[in-house]
Amino acid sequence: MNEADEIAVSLTLGALLEVSGWPKPGNVHRTRDHDDTRFEHFLASAVAAYPVLRELAETAATRDRVPLGRYLYRAVKASRSAHTGGNTNLGILILDTLLAAALARASLHRREVRREARRLARATTEEDAYYLYRAIALAGAGGLKRVRRGDAPDVSDPRRVLEEGITMYDALKSSADRDAVAEDWVNGLKRTLRVGLRVMDLMAEYGDVNEAVVRAFLEELARRPDTLIWRKHGLRTALEVSRRAREVLESAGDDPVTQRRELRLLDEELHARGINPGSTADILAAGLGYACRLGMRP
Amino acid sequence: MNEADEIAVSLTLGALLEVSGWPKPGNVHRTRDHDDTRFEHFLASAVAAYPVLRELAETAATRDRVPLGRYLYRAVKASRSAHTGGNTNLGILILDTLLAAALARASLHRREVRREARRLARATTEEDAYYLYRAIALAGAGGLKRVRRGDAPDVSDPRRVLEEGITMYDALKSSADRDAVAEDWVNGLKRTLRVGLRVMDLMAEYGDVNEAVVRAFLEELARRPDTLIWRKHGLRTALEVSRRAREVLESAGDDPVTQRRELRLLDEELHARGINPGSTADILAAGLGYACRLGMRP
């Protein structure tokens, strides 16, 4: 298998393992669908993005300029066409397109991947921003629109970014304070890469991929308020969910958390209240892709 | 997306939708692992085979001779390397390699796909058989060994097929009477293609991909005794399981079967007794791949 395929296989599997992490409280997972998106929509989305991620990795390995925005748009388009549900993987693909390009240009070492990711992010252009906004509109997510504070352009007219000279880096930087995906993209995937390494530690410790995935998710949720919850339900709710995640981890101690009653109750409650820690899940999906590229095997 | 990628996306998604069909009684599925194989192993296997299926489709579209056995071996090898579990997808890949090649050469019409599949199957050589046996040994399946009746060569020494002039077609034909996968391969995927069309009908009828997948599975199981059960537990047990599948379908009538208590009880019982209708699942996975190629979207 060539390197571009290895990258695409890893990132695709990362997305599949993330959505299969069970029960990740509040997310779509094996036994939980949302109104407009169901488990199978995530499966179809992940596979549909494969050929775009592979081609992106090939391009990044051989060309100087990498049209990240255009690849993001193509990946979102392929994913949208593959199922009938709502937005499944815009956040994952924002991270995974940058990760695929960085992995194709660097060694696998976290520091080198990060340096390359930062370099690629800073080199993005107005054209990349144009396609970013088209991807957001196509995904039907609107997350970036909701967090903009006057300085990011209106999603409804992507052409404005061309006129105003706003790059993809500028656009995502202006959302970084209230969108964990944008923040991590701007930061050269710092959090994504850390989470990937953490999952590998947990896998070594527990020898069970589902346990490692769910535990890594709870740890991230406990550490940082989820920005999707923040945007939809306010900071107070986001902080409450983080505290609840911490309590589940503490109630389990060193024992498997996935067997715990508290975890299942939290999952039920978040679904009942319509609360979805989706930003944390996006970071985890990309982090799992990095872990798979590093050789993690379920 | 080019056609080879479209074929690989479809067959990969077919395998993912099959293992996610829930609860397909007796199989590994979302909430059931087996001792040596778990749900995540099937996810990893399916994705790992993608690049091999794509390359096979490209080769089949452009070259006269298609080394089916070698591609099968490569796909099994990639799948085995992607996880730490037991055999997950040997049967699926025997069907999917032939299906990928046939789809790359024919229109999507069932009759044409079947004609091309028969032609490709009959054109296989001793070299294909050599790699078939190496793939079986690598998968750790041994199914073909168990059903051989003196006329198929010993799996433990794949080189014998080269000396004895046995082709892949000969080898699979000699197992066809007690292995549904081998039978369908020799038959130009007749059953696989029919199941794929049936799933599309069920999808149109119920509008729910899981319902369509589980119902198609039960219908197939009701129609024909599962040959993996037959080989492991005897024909009597295989016929009993088929009768039970029929009873579940009849108890549900036109209502969704996946909500039914009878289905869950059958799943629990088969798992407790170690009975896995694995051949039927293999046919369904490949059939779902055909349905996805025909445009079925979850």
mmCIF file of C-alpha atoms in Angstrom, chain A residues 1-2 5 8-10 12-13 16-17 20 22 29-33 38-41 43-44 47-48 50-51 54 58 74 78 80-85 207-211 296-298, chain B residues 1-2 5 8-10 12-13 16-17 20 22 29-33 38-41 43-44 47-48 50-51 54 58 74 78 80-85 207-211 296-298:
data_model
loop_
_atom_site.group_PDB
_atom_site.id
_atom_site.type_symbol
_atom_site.label_atom_id
_atom_site.label_comp_id
_atom_site.label_asym_id
_atom_site.label_seq_id
_atom_site.Cartn_x
_atom_site.Cartn_y
_atom_site.Cartn_z
ATOM 1 C CA MET A 1 0.000 0.000 0.000
ATOM 2 C CA ASN A 2 1.390 3.428 -0.822
ATOM 3 C CA ASP A 5 -3.640 5.046 0.832
ATOM 4 C CA ALA A 8 -6.663 7.583 3.894
ATOM 5 C CA VAL A 9 -7.207 4.164 5.510
ATOM 6 C CA SER A 10 -6.097 5.527 8.894
ATOM 7 C CA THR A 12 -11.283 6.755 7.574
ATOM 8 C CA LEU A 13 -10.920 4.149 10.300
ATOM 9 C CA LEU A 16 -15.467 4.893 12.070
ATOM 10 C CA LEU A 17 -14.002 4.065 15.475
ATOM 11 C CA SER A 20 -18.688 3.453 17.075
ATOM 12 C CA TRP A 22 -20.217 3.225 22.713
ATOM 13 C CA HIS A 29 -23.281 5.992 18.334
ATOM 14 C CA ARG A 30 -24.146 2.351 17.821
ATOM 15 C CA THR A 31 -27.408 2.449 19.690
ATOM 16 C CA ARG A 32 -28.283 6.150 19.368
ATOM 17 C CA ASP A 33 -29.421 8.055 16.309
ATOM 18 C CA ARG A 38 -28.146 8.189 12.154
ATOM 19 C CA PHE A 39 -25.254 5.803 12.729
ATOM 20 C CA GLU A 40 -25.250 4.563 9.128
ATOM 21 C CA HIS A 41 -24.958 8.140 7.823
ATOM 22 C CA LEU A 43 -20.437 5.131 8.114
ATOM 23 C CA ALA A 44 -21.320 6.280 4.599
ATOM 24 C CA VAL A 47 -16.067 5.914 3.414
ATOM 25 C CA ALA A 48 -17.133 8.497 0.833
ATOM 26 C CA TYR A 50 -11.660 8.198 1.408
ATOM 27 C CA PRO A 51 -10.788 8.911 -2.242
ATOM 28 C CA ARG A 54 -6.068 9.887 -0.602
ATOM 29 C CA GLU A 58 -0.798 12.427 -2.894
ATOM 30 C CA ARG A 74 -14.872 17.949 -2.361
ATOM 31 C CA ALA A 78 -18.767 13.312 -1.492
ATOM 32 C CA ARG A 80 -23.223 14.600 1.577
ATOM 33 C CA SER A 81 -23.979 12.613 -1.571
ATOM 34 C CA ALA A 82 -23.426 9.322 0.210
ATOM 35 C CA HIS A 83 -26.377 9.499 2.567
ATOM 36 C CA THR A 84 -29.694 11.226 3.175
ATOM 37 C CA GLY A 85 -29.035 12.641 6.648
ATOM 38 C CA GLY A 207 -6.418 -3.629 25.684
ATOM 39 C CA ASP A 208 -9.924 -2.747 24.533
ATOM 40 C CA VAL A 209 -10.492 -0.272 21.739
ATOM 41 C CA ASN A 210 -13.998 0.746 22.795
ATOM 42 C CA GLU A 211 -12.847 1.378 26.359
ATOM 43 C CA MET A 296 -2.917 1.431 16.557
ATOM 44 C CA ARG A 297 -4.994 -1.602 15.644
ATOM 45 C CA PRO A 298 -8.362 -2.486 17.111
ATOM 46 C CA MET B 1 -14.702 10.277 -8.360
ATOM 47 C CA ASN B 2 -13.536 7.745 -10.933
ATOM 48 C CA ASP B 5 -13.146 4.509 -6.475
ATOM 49 C CA ALA B 8 -14.406 0.470 -3.822
ATOM 50 C CA VAL B 9 -16.565 2.944 -1.871
ATOM 51 C CA SER B 10 -19.686 0.876 -2.574
ATOM 52 C CA THR B 12 -16.583 -1.084 1.506
ATOM 53 C CA LEU B 13 -19.836 0.510 2.614
ATOM 54 C CA LEU B 16 -19.897 -1.847 6.951
ATOM 55 C CA LEU B 17 -23.682 -1.835 6.613
ATOM 56 C CA SER B 20 -23.878 -2.933 11.495
ATOM 57 C CA TRP B 22 -28.646 -4.912 14.198
ATOM 58 C CA HIS B 29 -23.004 -6.780 15.181
ATOM 59 C CA ARG B 30 -23.158 -3.483 17.014
ATOM 60 C CA THR B 31 -23.850 -4.964 20.407
ATOM 61 C CA ARG B 32 -22.369 -8.457 19.955
ATOM 62 C CA ASP B 33 -18.753 -9.497 19.689
ATOM 63 C CA ARG B 38 -15.307 -7.951 17.582
ATOM 64 C CA PHE B 39 -17.285 -5.267 15.810
ATOM 65 C CA GLU B 40 -14.266 -2.958 15.413
ATOM 66 C CA HIS B 41 -12.292 -5.739 13.703
ATOM 67 C CA LEU B 43 -14.683 -1.982 10.564
ATOM 68 C CA ALA B 44 -10.888 -2.118 10.244
ATOM 69 C CA VAL B 47 -11.490 -0.132 5.251
ATOM 70 C CA ALA B 48 -8.162 -1.927 4.840
ATOM 71 C CA TYR B 50 -10.456 -0.518 0.028
ATOM 72 C CA PRO B 51 -7.187 0.229 -1.811
ATOM 73 C CA ARG B 54 -9.880 -0.041 -6.095
ATOM 74 C CA GLU B 58 -8.784 -0.345 -12.286
ATOM 75 C CA ARG B 74 -3.615 -8.996 -1.000
ATOM 76 C CA ALA B 78 -4.350 -5.990 4.280
ATOM 77 C CA ARG B 80 -5.495 -9.232 8.633
ATOM 78 C CA SER B 81 -2.851 -6.574 9.275
ATOM 79 C CA ALA B 82 -5.456 -3.999 10.234
ATOM 80 C CA HIS B 83 -6.684 -5.640 13.417
ATOM 81 C CA THR B 84 -5.790 -8.217 16.043
ATOM 82 C CA GLY B 85 -8.849 -10.477 15.740
ATOM 83 C CA GLY B 207 -37.261 3.754 4.385
ATOM 84 C CA ASP B 208 -34.918 2.463 7.063
ATOM 85 C CA VAL B 209 -31.568 0.963 6.180
ATOM 86 C CA ASN B 210 -31.239 -1.171 9.304
ATOM 87 C CA GLU B 211 -34.713 -2.598 8.828
ATOM 88 C CA MET B 296 -28.734 2.946 -2.500
ATOM 89 C CA ARG B 297 -27.974 5.513 0.209
ATOM 90 C CA PRO B 298 -28.497 5.013 3.919
#
